[in-house]
Amino acid sequence: MTAPAQRTGSAPAPTPLTVLVIAKEPVPGRVKTRLTPPFTPAEAAELAQAALADTLRTVADLPAVRRVLVLAGATGPWLPAGFDVRPQSPGGLDERIAAAFAACHGPALLLGMDTPHLSARTLAPVLAADAFTACDAWLGPAADGGFWSLALADAQAAPVLVRGVPMSRPDTGALQRRRLTDAGLRVRALPVLRDVDTVADAAEVARQAPGSRFARAYQAARHRTGAR
C-alpha cells in the first residue's frame, strides 16, 4: 500500500536511500506504557501518535528515493502522503528490524518513532551523496544506551548484522556497534539523541522541540494531569 505523493514545486534530488520507520499503531495500553502513570493510557497514546506524526513529517520531507512505514497495527490520519506501508514481521525487535532491512535493496536508513525532535539537519551526514563512500554503516546512539537509527550501505546484509543483538538494554547501542565492526564494517556515528521512554524524557524532548506536535500534546496532557 502506498500513500500517493502530493508535492509541488522543485525539491532536492533524492539520494539513493530508502528510509524506514518502524512503529506501532498508537493504541491506548499498547504504546508508551512507561508514561502511565502519571498520564492515562489514552494520553500516553496521544503522545505516541504525536511523536510518530512528527517523525513521519520529517521523513516525508527528506530527499530519499523511497519511504516505508513498517507498522504493527493499522494506519491513521497521522500518515502523510508518499509512504509505502508494510506490516512488521513476527519475532523480537531484532528480527523485525532485520526483516525490514531485508525487504530493501541498496542503502537504507531505519528510524523509530521515539525521536519527534529529529531533524533533517541531524540526518544530513547519512543523506549526503557520499554517505557510504568511506563507511558501510551509520549508527545513531540514544542517550539511554540504545540506538535511535541504523543505516546500512547494503540493506540485504541486515539479518546477520542485527539478528541476535539484545534489544531494550542499556548496552544495546554498544552491542549493535560491536556486531557491525566485528563483521568488518566501517561505522560512523550520528549525534546522540534522547528518545521518549519516561516522563522525564518526554519533558526534555518537548523542551527541545517546542513547536512540535509532540510538545503540544505533552503540554496538554501535563495540564490535564497536573504532572510535574
GROMACS .gro file of C-alpha atoms in nm:
model
  228
    1MET     CA    1   0.000   0.000   0.000
    2THR     CA    2   0.134   0.340  -0.093
    3ALA     CA    3   0.003   0.680   0.010
    4PRO     CA    4   0.018   0.899  -0.304
    5ALA     CA    5   0.276   1.172  -0.305
    6GLN     CA    6   0.143   1.526  -0.317
    7ARG     CA    7   0.440   1.754  -0.377
    8THR     CA    8   0.460   2.081  -0.556
    9GLY     CA    9   0.748   2.294  -0.673
   10SER     CA   10   1.108   2.187  -0.701
   11ALA     CA   11   1.258   1.952  -0.441
   12PRO     CA   12   1.611   1.837  -0.364
   13ALA     CA   13   1.729   1.547  -0.578
   14PRO     CA   14   1.670   1.224  -0.383
   15THR     CA   15   1.963   1.028  -0.256
   16PRO     CA   16   1.962   0.656  -0.344
   17LEU     CA   17   1.837   0.575   0.005
   18THR     CA   18   1.530   0.401   0.142
   19VAL     CA   19   1.412   0.543   0.475
   20LEU     CA   20   1.228   0.301   0.702
   21VAL     CA   21   1.024   0.400   1.007
   22ILE     CA   22   0.941   0.109   1.238
   23ALA     CA   23   0.644   0.188   1.458
   24LYS     CA   24   0.337   0.067   1.645
   25GLU     CA   25  -0.016   0.190   1.592
   26PRO     CA   26  -0.074   0.435   1.880
   27VAL     CA   27  -0.337   0.234   2.068
   28PRO     CA   28  -0.401   0.310   2.438
   29GLY     CA   29  -0.246   0.048   2.661
   30ARG     CA   30  -0.007  -0.076   2.391
   31VAL     CA   31   0.228   0.218   2.350
   32LYS     CA   32   0.430   0.435   2.588
   33THR     CA   33   0.323   0.232   2.889
   34ARG     CA   34   0.613   0.371   3.093
   35LEU     CA   35   0.437   0.709   3.083
   36THR     CA   36   0.147   0.569   3.287
   37PRO     CA   37   0.119   0.698   3.550
   38PRO     CA   38   0.110   0.997   3.568
   39PHE     CA   39  -0.053   1.003   3.225
   40THR     CA   40  -0.351   0.786   3.138
   41PRO     CA   41  -0.318   0.519   2.866
   42ALA     CA   42  -0.516   0.744   2.633
   43GLU     CA   43  -0.283   1.038   2.699
   44ALA     CA   44   0.022   0.817   2.650
   45ALA     CA   45  -0.123   0.705   2.316
   46GLU     CA   46  -0.179   1.067   2.218
   47LEU     CA   47   0.187   1.138   2.292
   48ALA     CA   48   0.292   0.834   2.089
   49GLN     CA   49   0.076   0.946   1.798
   50ALA     CA   50   0.222   1.295   1.810
   51ALA     CA   51   0.576   1.157   1.817
   52LEU     CA   52   0.502   0.931   1.522
   53ALA     CA   53   0.337   1.215   1.327
   54ASP     CA   54   0.638   1.442   1.383
   55THR     CA   55   0.878   1.168   1.275
   56LEU     CA   56   0.681   1.085   0.962
   57ARG     CA   57   0.654   1.450   0.863
   58THR     CA   58   1.030   1.491   0.894
   59VAL     CA   59   1.088   1.176   0.686
   60ALA     CA   60   0.833   1.288   0.426
   61ASP     CA   61   1.045   1.595   0.357
   62LEU     CA   62   1.375   1.408   0.325
   63PRO     CA   63   1.533   1.370  -0.022
   64ALA     CA   64   1.505   0.989  -0.026
   65VAL     CA   65   1.401   0.767  -0.315
   66ARG     CA   66   1.158   0.567  -0.101
   67ARG     CA   67   0.989   0.595   0.237
   68VAL     CA   68   0.844   0.291   0.414
   69LEU     CA   69   0.640   0.272   0.733
   70VAL     CA   70   0.694  -0.071   0.889
   71LEU     CA   71   0.389  -0.085   1.109
   72ALA     CA   72   0.242  -0.308   1.379
   73GLY     CA   73  -0.127  -0.225   1.351
   74ALA     CA   74  -0.335  -0.003   1.127
   75THR     CA   75  -0.265   0.336   0.975
   76GLY     CA   76  -0.449   0.653   1.071
   77PRO     CA   77  -0.484   1.018   0.972
   78TRP     CA   78  -0.133   1.078   1.108
   79LEU     CA   79   0.019   0.910   0.798
   80PRO     CA   80   0.133   1.167   0.538
   81ALA     CA   81   0.143   1.105   0.167
   82GLY     CA   82   0.435   0.935  -0.001
   83PHE     CA   83   0.485   0.629   0.219
   84ASP     CA   84   0.468   0.260   0.140
   85VAL     CA   85   0.321   0.072   0.437
   86ARG     CA   86   0.435  -0.278   0.530
   87PRO     CA   87   0.336  -0.491   0.828
   88GLN     CA   88   0.605  -0.578   1.078
   89SER     CA   89   0.736  -0.933   1.069
   90PRO     CA   90   0.685  -1.158   1.372
   91GLY     CA   91   0.954  -1.204   1.633
   92GLY     CA   92   1.156  -0.986   1.865
   93LEU     CA   93   1.265  -0.634   1.778
   94ASP     CA   94   1.595  -0.758   1.635
   95GLU     CA   95   1.405  -0.991   1.400
   96ARG     CA   96   1.164  -0.718   1.296
   97ILE     CA   97   1.444  -0.470   1.225
   98ALA     CA   98   1.636  -0.730   1.024
   99ALA     CA   99   1.327  -0.817   0.820
  100ALA     CA  100   1.252  -0.451   0.749
  101PHE     CA  101   1.600  -0.400   0.607
  102ALA     CA  102   1.597  -0.730   0.418
  103ALA     CA  103   1.292  -0.618   0.220
  104CYS     CA  104   1.501  -0.333   0.074
  105HIS     CA  105   1.778  -0.317  -0.181
  106GLY     CA  106   2.079  -0.087  -0.168
  107PRO     CA  107   2.136   0.158   0.117
  108ALA     CA  108   1.866   0.201   0.380
  109LEU     CA  109   1.815   0.404   0.697
  110LEU     CA  110   1.591   0.281   0.978
  111LEU     CA  111   1.433   0.509   1.238
  112GLY     CA  112   1.198   0.453   1.530
  113MET     CA  113   0.901   0.659   1.648
  114ASP     CA  114   1.053   0.784   1.974
  115THR     CA  115   1.252   1.086   1.850
  116PRO     CA  116   0.998   1.353   1.746
  117HIS     CA  117   1.273   1.615   1.776
  118LEU     CA  118   1.459   1.451   1.487
  119SER     CA  119   1.552   1.692   1.207
  120ALA     CA  120   1.687   1.676   0.855
  121ARG     CA  121   1.996   1.854   0.984
  122THR     CA  122   2.063   1.569   1.227
  123LEU     CA  123   2.037   1.321   0.941
  124ALA     CA  124   2.237   1.528   0.691
  125PRO     CA  125   2.553   1.309   0.702
  126VAL     CA  126   2.367   0.992   0.607
  127LEU     CA  127   2.164   1.171   0.340
  128ALA     CA  128   2.472   1.304   0.161
  129ALA     CA  129   2.552   1.163  -0.182
  130ASP     CA  130   2.883   1.032  -0.046
  131ALA     CA  131   2.739   0.898   0.280
  132PHE     CA  132   2.865   0.546   0.219
  133THR     CA  133   3.185   0.627   0.033
  134ALA     CA  134   3.410   0.597   0.338
  135CYS     CA  135   3.188   0.386   0.563
  136ASP     CA  136   2.945   0.096   0.550
  137ALA     CA  137   2.707   0.185   0.832
  138TRP     CA  138   2.584   0.476   1.040
  139LEU     CA  139   2.458   0.432   1.397
  140GLY     CA  140   2.265   0.693   1.595
  141PRO     CA  141   2.325   0.632   1.967
  142ALA     CA  142   2.044   0.701   2.212
  143ALA     CA  143   2.113   0.870   2.545
  144ASP     CA  144   1.982   0.565   2.732
  145GLY     CA  145   2.237   0.334   2.571
  146GLY     CA  146   2.023   0.208   2.285
  147PHE     CA  147   2.017   0.343   1.932
  148TRP     CA  148   1.765   0.561   1.752
  149SER     CA  149   1.884   0.498   1.397
  150LEU     CA  150   2.077   0.250   1.190
  151ALA     CA  151   2.181   0.291   0.828
  152LEU     CA  152   2.342   0.022   0.614
  153ALA     CA  153   2.505   0.054   0.275
  154ASP     CA  154   2.370  -0.291   0.191
  155ALA     CA  155   2.029  -0.348   0.345
  156GLN     CA  156   2.036  -0.713   0.244
  157ALA     CA  157   2.317  -0.773   0.494
  158ALA     CA  158   2.094  -0.684   0.790
  159PRO     CA  159   1.995  -1.035   0.900
  160VAL     CA  160   2.349  -1.127   1.002
  161LEU     CA  161   2.419  -0.777   1.135
  162VAL     CA  162   2.112  -0.731   1.356
  163ARG     CA  163   1.956  -1.065   1.445
  164GLY     CA  164   2.055  -1.178   1.792
  165VAL     CA  165   2.156  -0.834   1.919
  166PRO     CA  166   1.981  -0.790   2.258
  167MET     CA  167   1.735  -0.501   2.240
  168SER     CA  168   1.599  -0.259   2.501
  169ARG     CA  169   1.908  -0.278   2.721
  170PRO     CA  170   2.148  -0.007   2.841
  171ASP     CA  171   2.420  -0.164   2.627
  172THR     CA  172   2.215  -0.231   2.313
  173GLY     CA  173   2.382   0.050   2.118
  174ALA     CA  174   2.731  -0.069   2.210
  175LEU     CA  175   2.643  -0.429   2.125
  176GLN     CA  176   2.498  -0.329   1.790
  177ARG     CA  177   2.805  -0.127   1.704
  178ARG     CA  178   3.028  -0.417   1.804
  179ARG     CA  179   2.829  -0.651   1.581
  180LEU     CA  180   2.886  -0.415   1.288
  181THR     CA  181   3.257  -0.370   1.349
  182ASP     CA  182   3.313  -0.741   1.416
  183ALA     CA  183   3.165  -0.804   1.071
  184GLY     CA  184   3.433  -0.575   0.926
  185LEU     CA  185   3.209  -0.276   0.861
  186ARG     CA  186   3.333   0.079   0.885
  187VAL     CA  187   3.091   0.258   1.118
  188ARG     CA  188   3.028   0.627   1.170
  189ALA     CA  189   2.811   0.784   1.438
  190LEU     CA  190   2.520   1.022   1.410
  191PRO     CA  191   2.451   1.259   1.703
  192VAL     CA  192   2.327   1.120   2.033
  193LEU     CA  193   1.954   1.178   2.078
  194ARG     CA  194   1.725   1.124   2.374
  195ASP     CA  195   1.430   0.903   2.289
  196VAL     CA  196   1.097   0.914   2.469
  197ASP     CA  197   1.055   0.632   2.718
  198THR     CA  198   0.987   0.803   3.051
  199VAL     CA  199   0.807   1.115   3.168
  200ALA     CA  200   1.143   1.287   3.218
  201ASP     CA  201   1.233   1.201   2.858
  202ALA     CA  202   0.902   1.341   2.736
  203ALA     CA  203   0.955   1.667   2.922
  204GLU     CA  204   1.308   1.711   2.785
  205VAL     CA  205   1.217   1.622   2.425
  206ALA     CA  206   0.920   1.862   2.438
  207ARG     CA  207   1.158   2.131   2.560
  208GLN     CA  208   1.397   2.062   2.271
  209ALA     CA  209   1.121   2.077   2.008
  210PRO     CA  210   0.881   2.343   2.137
  211GLY     CA  211   0.693   2.383   1.808
  212SER     CA  212   0.632   2.013   1.752
  213ARG     CA  213   0.308   1.818   1.770
  214PHE     CA  214   0.470   1.621   2.048
  215ALA     CA  215   0.539   1.931   2.257
  216ARG     CA  216   0.180   2.046   2.218
  217ALA     CA  217   0.047   1.703   2.315
  218TYR     CA  218   0.280   1.688   2.613
  219GLN     CA  219   0.177   2.028   2.742
  220ALA     CA  220  -0.192   1.941   2.700
  221ALA     CA  221  -0.150   1.612   2.887
  222ARG     CA  222   0.058   1.777   3.158
  223HIS     CA  223  -0.206   2.043   3.204
  224ARG     CA  224  -0.481   1.781   3.237
  225THR     CA  225  -0.300   1.560   3.483
  226GLY     CA  226  -0.100   1.817   3.678
  227ALA     CA  227   0.214   1.608   3.617
  228ARG     CA  228   0.541   1.775   3.711
   0.00000   0.00000   0.00000
